[in-house]
PDB file of C-alpha atoms in Angstrom:
ATOM      1  CA  MET A   1      14.987  -8.508   5.141  1.00 49.00           C
ATOM      2  CA  GLN A   2      13.816  -8.953   8.693  1.00 64.00           C
ATOM      3  CA  THR A   3      10.878  -7.495  10.629  1.00 70.00           C
ATOM      4  CA  GLU A   4      12.407  -8.009  14.081  1.00 72.00           C
ATOM      5  CA  ASN A   5      12.360  -4.732  16.021  1.00 79.00           C
ATOM      6  CA  ALA A   6      10.115  -3.115  13.439  1.00 88.00           C
ATOM      7  CA  HIS A   7       8.229  -0.215  15.014  1.00 92.00           C
ATOM      8  CA  VAL A   8       4.458  -0.216  14.442  1.00 96.00           C
ATOM      9  CA  LEU A   9       1.887   2.404  15.448  1.00 97.00           C
ATOM     10  CA  LEU A  10      -1.653   1.186  16.141  1.00 97.00           C
ATOM     11  CA  ILE A  11      -4.241   3.974  15.917  1.00 98.00           C
ATOM     12  CA  GLU A  12      -7.186   2.240  17.561  1.00 96.00           C
ATOM     13  CA  ASP A  13      -9.651   3.479  20.205  1.00 94.00           C
ATOM     14  CA  ASP A  14     -10.887   0.026  21.293  1.00 94.00           C
ATOM     15  CA  THR A  15      -8.423  -0.799  24.061  1.00 93.00           C
ATOM     16  CA  SER A  16      -9.042  -4.566  24.033  1.00 95.00           C
ATOM     17  CA  ILE A  17      -8.494  -4.807  20.272  1.00 94.00           C
ATOM     18  CA  ALA A  18      -5.425  -2.578  20.364  1.00 95.00           C
ATOM     19  CA  GLU A  19      -3.834  -4.530  23.212  1.00 96.00           C
ATOM     20  CA  LEU A  20      -4.477  -7.845  21.448  1.00 95.00           C
ATOM     21  CA  GLN A  21      -2.888  -6.547  18.241  1.00 95.00           C
ATOM     22  CA  LYS A  22       0.047  -5.181  20.233  1.00 95.00           C
ATOM     23  CA  ASP A  23       0.572  -8.514  21.998  1.00 96.00           C
ATOM     24  CA  TYR A  24       0.648 -10.475  18.751  1.00 95.00           C
ATOM     25  CA  LEU A  25       3.060  -8.041  17.092  1.00 95.00           C
ATOM     26  CA  GLU A  26       5.380  -8.176  20.096  1.00 94.00           C
ATOM     27  CA  ILE A  27       5.219 -11.982  20.213  1.00 94.00           C
ATOM     28  CA  ASN A  28       6.607 -11.776  16.681  1.00 93.00           C
ATOM     29  CA  GLN A  29       9.493  -9.577  17.851  1.00 91.00           C
ATOM     30  CA  MET A  30       8.121  -6.253  16.688  1.00 93.00           C
ATOM     31  CA  THR A  31       7.465  -3.255  18.899  1.00 91.00           C
ATOM     32  CA  ALA A  32       4.031  -1.643  18.880  1.00 95.00           C
ATOM     33  CA  GLU A  33       2.623   1.523  20.354  1.00 94.00           C
ATOM     34  CA  ILE A  34      -1.013   2.548  20.693  1.00 97.00           C
ATOM     35  CA  ALA A  35      -2.712   5.871  20.026  1.00 97.00           C
ATOM     36  CA  SER A  36      -6.379   5.827  21.057  1.00 95.00           C
ATOM     37  CA  ASP A  37      -7.330   9.197  19.572  1.00 95.00           C
ATOM     38  CA  GLY A  38      -7.281  10.200  15.923  1.00 96.00           C
ATOM     39  CA  LEU A  39      -5.466  13.511  16.354  1.00 96.00           C
ATOM     40  CA  GLU A  40      -2.937  11.970  18.722  1.00 96.00           C
ATOM     41  CA  GLY A  41      -2.316   9.187  16.210  1.00 96.00           C
ATOM     42  CA  LEU A  42      -1.780  11.638  13.361  1.00 96.00           C
ATOM     43  CA  ASN A  43       0.672  13.745  15.371  1.00 95.00           C
ATOM     44  CA  ARG A  44       2.667  10.697  16.378  1.00 94.00           C
ATOM     45  CA  ALA A  45       2.630   9.286  12.863  1.00 95.00           C
ATOM     46  CA  LEU A  46       4.005  12.522  11.427  1.00 93.00           C
ATOM     47  CA  ASN A  47       6.585  13.226  14.123  1.00 89.00           C
ATOM     48  CA  GLU A  48       7.901   9.839  15.238  1.00 89.00           C
ATOM     49  CA  PRO A  49       9.701   7.127  13.248  1.00 88.00           C
ATOM     50  CA  PHE A  50       7.499   4.129  12.504  1.00 92.00           C
ATOM     51  CA  ASP A  51       7.948   1.313   9.985  1.00 92.00           C
ATOM     52  CA  LEU A  52       4.204   0.816   9.474  1.00 96.00           C
ATOM     53  CA  ILE A  53       0.967   2.355  10.742  1.00 97.00           C
ATOM     54  CA  VAL A  54      -2.319   0.515  11.312  1.00 97.00           C
ATOM     55  CA  ILE A  55      -5.311   2.862  11.267  1.00 97.00           C
ATOM     56  CA  ASP A  56      -8.875   2.237  12.392  1.00 96.00           C
ATOM     57  CA  ILE A  57     -11.544   4.315  10.624  1.00 94.00           C
ATOM     58  CA  MET A  58     -13.923   5.182  13.462  1.00 93.00           C
ATOM     59  CA  LEU A  59     -11.868   7.253  15.906  1.00 95.00           C
ATOM     60  CA  PRO A  60     -12.383  10.174  18.289  1.00 95.00           C
ATOM     61  CA  SER A  61     -11.410  13.665  17.018  1.00 95.00           C
ATOM     62  CA  MET A  62     -10.407  12.581  13.493  1.00 96.00           C
ATOM     63  CA  ASP A  63     -11.427   9.598  11.354  1.00 94.00           C
ATOM     64  CA  GLY A  64      -9.026   7.150   9.796  1.00 95.00           C
ATOM     65  CA  PHE A  65      -9.615   8.349   6.240  1.00 95.00           C
ATOM     66  CA  GLU A  66      -8.407  11.851   7.104  1.00 96.00           C
ATOM     67  CA  ILE A  67      -5.454  10.449   9.039  1.00 97.00           C
ATOM     68  CA  CYS A  68      -4.479   8.304   6.057  1.00 96.00           C
ATOM     69  CA  ARG A  69      -4.726  11.263   3.672  1.00 94.00           C
ATOM     70  CA  ARG A  70      -2.583  13.523   5.860  1.00 95.00           C
ATOM     71  CA  ILE A  71       0.084  10.910   6.515  1.00 95.00           C
ATOM     72  CA  ARG A  72       0.353  10.105   2.833  1.00 93.00           C
ATOM     73  CA  GLU A  73       0.951  13.774   2.038  1.00 89.00           C
ATOM     74  CA  LYS A  74       4.112  13.656   4.166  1.00 87.00           C
ATOM     75  CA  LYS A  75       5.317  10.068   4.316  1.00 88.00           C
ATOM     76  CA  ASN A  76       5.530   7.052   2.044  1.00 85.00           C
ATOM     77  CA  ILE A  77       5.682   4.309   4.701  1.00 89.00           C
ATOM     78  CA  PRO A  78       3.216   1.396   4.575  1.00 93.00           C
ATOM     79  CA  LEU A  79      -0.293   2.233   5.822  1.00 96.00           C
ATOM     80  CA  MET A  80      -2.947  -0.359   6.686  1.00 96.00           C
ATOM     81  CA  ILE A  81      -6.589   0.445   7.364  1.00 95.00           C
ATOM     82  CA  VAL A  82      -8.574  -1.885   9.623  1.00 92.00           C
ATOM     83  CA  SER A  83     -12.294  -1.346   9.975  1.00 88.00           C
ATOM     84  CA  ALA A  84     -15.651  -2.922  10.669  1.00 86.00           C
ATOM     85  CA  LYS A  85     -16.932  -1.054   7.610  1.00 80.00           C
ATOM     86  CA  LYS A  86     -17.352  -3.761   4.977  1.00 77.00           C
ATOM     87  CA  GLU A  87     -18.848  -1.717   2.135  1.00 82.00           C
ATOM     88  CA  ASP A  88     -16.833  -1.711  -1.067  1.00 81.00           C
ATOM     89  CA  ILE A  89     -17.014   2.078  -1.277  1.00 87.00           C
ATOM     90  CA  ASP A  90     -15.183   2.380   2.051  1.00 86.00           C
ATOM     91  CA  LYS A  91     -12.447   0.048   0.820  1.00 85.00           C
ATOM     92  CA  VAL A  92     -12.111   1.976  -2.416  1.00 88.00           C
ATOM     93  CA  ARG A  93     -12.008   5.268  -0.513  1.00 90.00           C
ATOM     94  CA  GLY A  94      -9.328   4.073   1.888  1.00 90.00           C
ATOM     95  CA  LEU A  95      -7.148   2.679  -0.865  1.00 90.00           C
ATOM     96  CA  GLY A  96      -7.771   5.774  -2.936  1.00 89.00           C
ATOM     97  CA  LEU A  97      -6.367   7.925  -0.136  1.00 89.00           C
ATOM     98  CA  GLY A  98      -3.105   6.018  -0.263  1.00 89.00           C
ATOM     99  CA  ALA A  99      -3.537   3.043   2.064  1.00 92.00           C
ATOM    100  CA  ASP A 100      -1.554  -0.033   1.028  1.00 92.00           C
ATOM    101  CA  ASP A 101      -4.048  -2.490   2.488  1.00 93.00           C
ATOM    102  CA  TYR A 102      -7.579  -2.646   3.928  1.00 92.00           C
ATOM    103  CA  LEU A 103      -8.421  -5.333   6.451  1.00 91.00           C
ATOM    104  CA  THR A 104     -12.050  -5.847   7.480  1.00 89.00           C
ATOM    105  CA  LYS A 105     -12.971  -6.674  11.082  1.00 88.00           C
ATOM    106  CA  PRO A 106     -13.251  -9.222  12.474  1.00 86.00           C
ATOM    107  CA  PHE A 107      -9.933 -10.758  11.468  1.00 88.00           C
ATOM    108  CA  SER A 108      -7.488 -13.024  13.224  1.00 90.00           C
ATOM    109  CA  PRO A 109      -4.484 -11.391  14.897  1.00 90.00           C
ATOM    110  CA  SER A 110      -2.237 -13.812  13.019  1.00 92.00           C
ATOM    111  CA  GLU A 111      -3.557 -12.449   9.717  1.00 93.00           C
ATOM    112  CA  LEU A 112      -2.754  -8.924  10.850  1.00 94.00           C
ATOM    113  CA  VAL A 113       0.769  -9.992  11.800  1.00 94.00           C
ATOM    114  CA  ALA A 114       1.283 -11.730   8.457  1.00 94.00           C
ATOM    115  CA  ARG A 115       0.195  -8.658   6.514  1.00 93.00           C
ATOM    116  CA  VAL A 116       2.238  -6.286   8.648  1.00 95.00           C
ATOM    117  CA  GLN A 117       5.334  -8.439   8.132  1.00 93.00           C
ATOM    118  CA  ALA A 118       4.757  -8.686   4.383  1.00 91.00           C
ATOM    119  CA  HIS A 119       4.355  -4.922   3.962  1.00 92.00           C
ATOM    120  CA  ILE A 120       7.404  -4.107   6.075  1.00 91.00           C
ATOM    121  CA  LYS A 121       9.608  -6.657   4.305  1.00 87.00           C
ATOM    122  CA  ARG A 122       8.510  -5.367   0.913  1.00 84.00           C
ATOM    123  CA  TYR A 123       9.151  -1.771   1.929  1.00 84.00           C
ATOM    124  CA  GLN A 124      12.581  -2.609   3.379  1.00 79.00           C
ATOM    125  CA  MET A 125      13.563  -4.527   0.277  1.00 76.00           C
ATOM    126  CA  LEU A 126      12.561  -1.718  -2.049  1.00 71.00           C
ATOM    127  CA  THR A 127      14.162   1.083  -0.047  1.00 67.00           C
ATOM    128  CA  GLY A 128      17.278  -0.713   1.217  1.00 63.00           C
ATOM    129  CA  SER A 129      20.788   0.463   0.476  1.00 38.00           C
ATOM    130  CA  ASP A 130      21.648  -2.757  -1.330  1.00 39.00           C
ATOM    131  CA  GLN A 131      19.547  -1.968  -4.353  1.00 44.00           C
ATOM    132  CA  SER A 132      21.217  -1.631  -7.727  1.00 44.00           C
ATOM    133  CA  ASN A 133      20.984   1.533  -9.775  1.00 49.00           C
ATOM    134  CA  ASP A 134      18.913  -0.072 -12.497  1.00 74.00           C
ATOM    135  CA  LYS A 135      16.883   2.241 -14.645  1.00 82.00           C
ATOM    136  CA  ILE A 136      14.103   0.956 -16.871  1.00 88.00           C
ATOM    137  CA  GLU A 137      12.557   2.804 -19.795  1.00 85.00           C
ATOM    138  CA  LYS A 138       9.351   1.839 -21.560  1.00 87.00           C
ATOM    139  CA  GLY A 139       8.308   4.413 -24.084  1.00 85.00           C
ATOM    140  CA  ALA A 140       7.849   7.751 -22.327  1.00 90.00           C
ATOM    141  CA  ILE A 141       8.085   6.186 -18.852  1.00 94.00           C
ATOM    142  CA  MET A 142      11.418   5.902 -17.052  1.00 91.00           C
ATOM    143  CA  ILE A 143      11.795   4.275 -13.632  1.00 93.00           C
ATOM    144  CA  ASP A 144      14.841   4.661 -11.421  1.00 89.00           C
ATOM    145  CA  LYS A 145      14.528   1.565  -9.241  1.00 87.00           C
ATOM    146  CA  SER A 146      17.147   2.455  -6.632  1.00 82.00           C
ATOM    147  CA  ALA A 147      15.844   5.989  -6.110  1.00 84.00           C
ATOM    148  CA  ARG A 148      12.220   4.858  -6.515  1.00 89.00           C
ATOM    149  CA  ARG A 149      11.478   7.712  -8.870  1.00 90.00           C
ATOM    150  CA  VAL A 150       9.221   7.740 -11.921  1.00 94.00           C
ATOM    151  CA  PHE A 151       9.557  10.114 -14.855  1.00 93.00           C
ATOM    152  CA  VAL A 152       6.945  10.528 -17.589  1.00 93.00           C
ATOM    153  CA  LEU A 153       7.931  12.586 -20.627  1.00 89.00           C
ATOM    154  CA  GLY A 154      10.875  13.816 -18.572  1.00 85.00           C
ATOM    155  CA  GLN A 155       8.693  15.050 -15.702  1.00 89.00           C
ATOM    156  CA  GLU A 156       8.876  13.367 -12.277  1.00 92.00           C
ATOM    157  CA  ILE A 157       5.558  11.931 -11.099  1.00 94.00           C
ATOM    158  CA  ILE A 158       5.087  11.005  -7.437  1.00 93.00           C
ATOM    159  CA  PHE A 159       3.713   7.532  -6.732  1.00 94.00           C
ATOM    160  CA  THR A 160       2.929   5.894  -3.392  1.00 91.00           C
ATOM    161  CA  THR A 161       4.813   2.771  -2.363  1.00 90.00           C
ATOM    162  CA  LYS A 162       2.347   0.276  -3.796  1.00 92.00           C
ATOM    163  CA  GLU A 163       1.599   2.372  -6.898  1.00 94.00           C
ATOM    164  CA  PHE A 164       5.321   2.341  -7.633  1.00 95.00           C
ATOM    165  CA  ASP A 165       5.592  -1.393  -6.959  1.00 94.00           C
ATOM    166  CA  LEU A 166       2.649  -2.186  -9.221  1.00 96.00           C
ATOM    167  CA  LEU A 167       3.829   0.049 -12.072  1.00 97.00           C
ATOM    168  CA  LEU A 168       7.311  -1.447 -11.833  1.00 95.00           C
ATOM    169  CA  PHE A 169       5.881  -4.968 -11.923  1.00 95.00           C
ATOM    170  CA  PHE A 170       3.854  -4.128 -15.042  1.00 96.00           C
ATOM    171  CA  ILE A 171       6.879  -2.629 -16.780  1.00 94.00           C
ATOM    172  CA  GLU A 172       9.078  -5.588 -15.902  1.00 91.00           C
ATOM    173  CA  HIS A 173       6.401  -8.034 -17.136  1.00 92.00           C
ATOM    174  CA  PRO A 174       4.866  -6.424 -20.234  1.00 91.00           C
ATOM    175  CA  ASN A 175       2.581  -7.757 -22.941  1.00 91.00           C
ATOM    176  CA  ARG A 176       0.926 -10.482 -20.918  1.00 93.00           C
ATOM    177  CA  VAL A 177      -2.390 -10.593 -19.117  1.00 94.00           C
ATOM    178  CA  TRP A 178      -2.300 -10.586 -15.316  1.00 94.00           C
ATOM    179  CA  MET A 179      -5.380 -11.486 -13.299  1.00 93.00           C
ATOM    180  CA  LYS A 180      -6.148  -9.239 -10.333  1.00 91.00           C
ATOM    181  CA  GLU A 181      -5.543 -12.129  -7.949  1.00 90.00           C
ATOM    182  CA  GLN A 182      -2.128 -12.776  -9.528  1.00 91.00           C
ATOM    183  CA  LEU A 183      -1.170  -9.124  -9.224  1.00 93.00           C
ATOM    184  CA  PHE A 184      -2.129  -9.087  -5.559  1.00 91.00           C
ATOM    185  CA  ARG A 185      -0.005 -12.158  -4.833  1.00 89.00           C
ATOM    186  CA  GLN A 186       2.955 -10.841  -6.826  1.00 89.00           C
ATOM    187  CA  VAL A 187       3.007  -7.211  -5.690  1.00 91.00           C
ATOM    188  CA  TRP A 188       1.538  -7.434  -2.192  1.00 87.00           C
ATOM    189  CA  GLU A 189       3.145 -10.856  -1.640  1.00 80.00           C
ATOM    190  CA  MET A 190       0.129 -12.203   0.241  1.00 77.00           C
ATOM    191  CA  ASP A 191      -2.630 -14.664  -0.501  1.00 70.00           C
ATOM    192  CA  GLU A 192      -5.696 -12.812  -1.669  1.00 62.00           C
ATOM    193  CA  LEU A 193      -9.132 -12.689  -0.135  1.00 63.00           C
ATOM    194  CA  ASP A 194     -12.275 -11.894  -2.117  1.00 57.00           C
ATOM    195  CA  SER A 195     -12.049  -8.219  -1.172  1.00 60.00           C
ATOM    196  CA  ASP A 196      -8.413  -7.842  -2.168  1.00 74.00           C
ATOM    197  CA  ILE A 197      -9.201  -7.385  -5.858  1.00 80.00           C
ATOM    198  CA  TYR A 198     -10.440  -3.911  -4.925  1.00 85.00           C
ATOM    199  CA  THR A 199      -6.926  -3.102  -3.737  1.00 90.00           C
ATOM    200  CA  VAL A 200      -5.578  -3.869  -7.209  1.00 92.00           C
ATOM    201  CA  VAL A 201      -8.417  -2.087  -9.025  1.00 92.00           C
ATOM    202  CA  VAL A 202      -7.960   1.116  -7.034  1.00 93.00           C
ATOM    203  CA  HIS A 203      -4.182   1.148  -7.439  1.00 95.00           C
ATOM    204  CA  VAL A 204      -4.434   0.574 -11.189  1.00 96.00           C
ATOM    205  CA  GLY A 205      -6.944   3.418 -11.382  1.00 95.00           C
ATOM    206  CA  ARG A 206      -4.631   5.778  -9.513  1.00 95.00           C
ATOM    207  CA  ILE A 207      -1.677   4.889 -11.751  1.00 97.00           C
ATOM    208  CA  ARG A 208      -3.734   5.532 -14.869  1.00 96.00           C
ATOM    209  CA  GLU A 209      -4.939   8.870 -13.503  1.00 95.00           C
ATOM    210  CA  LYS A 210      -1.400  10.036 -12.773  1.00 95.00           C
ATOM    211  CA  LEU A 211      -0.131   8.938 -16.190  1.00 96.00           C
ATOM    212  CA  LYS A 212      -3.020  10.790 -17.809  1.00 94.00           C
ATOM    213  CA  LYS A 213      -2.289  13.964 -15.832  1.00 93.00           C
ATOM    214  CA  ALA A 214       1.315  13.688 -16.984  1.00 93.00           C
ATOM    215  CA  LYS A 215       0.006  14.154 -20.565  1.00 90.00           C
ATOM    216  CA  LEU A 216       0.854  10.628 -21.688  1.00 90.00           C
ATOM    217  CA  SER A 217      -0.982  10.232 -24.980  1.00 86.00           C
ATOM    218  CA  GLU A 218      -1.734   6.517 -24.572  1.00 90.00           C
ATOM    219  CA  ILE A 219      -2.151   4.821 -21.201  1.00 94.00           C
ATOM    220  CA  PRO A 220      -0.277   1.496 -21.505  1.00 95.00           C
ATOM    221  CA  ILE A 221      -2.238  -0.407 -18.837  1.00 96.00           C
ATOM    222  CA  GLU A 222      -5.142  -2.034 -20.665  1.00 96.00           C
ATOM    223  CA  THR A 223      -8.123  -3.699 -19.021  1.00 96.00           C
ATOM    224  CA  ILE A 224      -8.779  -7.144 -20.448  1.00 94.00           C
ATOM    225  CA  TRP A 225     -12.405  -7.666 -19.509  1.00 90.00           C
ATOM    226  CA  GLY A 226     -13.019 -10.896 -17.667  1.00 85.00           C
ATOM    227  CA  SER A 227      -9.306 -11.525 -17.271  1.00 85.00           C
ATOM    228  CA  GLY A 228      -7.296  -8.678 -15.779  1.00 93.00           C
ATOM    229  CA  TYR A 229      -4.747  -6.155 -17.010  1.00 96.00           C
ATOM    230  CA  ARG A 230      -1.962  -5.993 -19.586  1.00 96.00           C
ATOM    231  CA  PHE A 231       0.894  -3.477 -19.876  1.00 96.00           C
ATOM    232  CA  ASN A 232       1.366  -2.834 -23.576  1.00 94.00           C
ATOM    233  CA  THR A 233       4.686  -1.815 -25.065  1.00 86.00           C
TER     234      THR A 233
END
């Protein structure tokens, strides 16, 4: 899959930062548009076709957390949060609202480009028309890979893009321990930074919560303290 001509929305009120990000994305053959106001960014995100949206947290009229939450209610495209807020609780909150990635300022534009490309390629691969109609069942969980649908005890449960990817990876690789760093490399297809383990932790937590709400008697994703996670069958 290619990222050429991918359409990216940058919701960022710092003009110099937004223009730099836009330049780097366009150098790499993507198109980028800028929204400098939170409400404007949300309206454009919901009403225009984009392949990925990059969202700053501190914005006029509406903060990035609320934008992320509202977009995720309507769309399942990749969302990236970029912020100067370095506290773990902010990262957990952003990921908990459905963001696929959280990048802390300052960062190099090339890192942003690499992550944008990785998320778009992953999303294209998993939603493309060339997918097979494979269905996988593990106990009470059934995954339709081509339709990207998950059923638990016969009831459909809605997962975000990365929640689906992570659950599918667990189901396709059961009964072995995966370190958080390994999961990030495998599912997000990027080299991990120290903060990226929070991405995995939050996504695992959200998957467990949804499986529990679906009345699954035993949650198959087990925490192996000091090591990582194991999907038990």
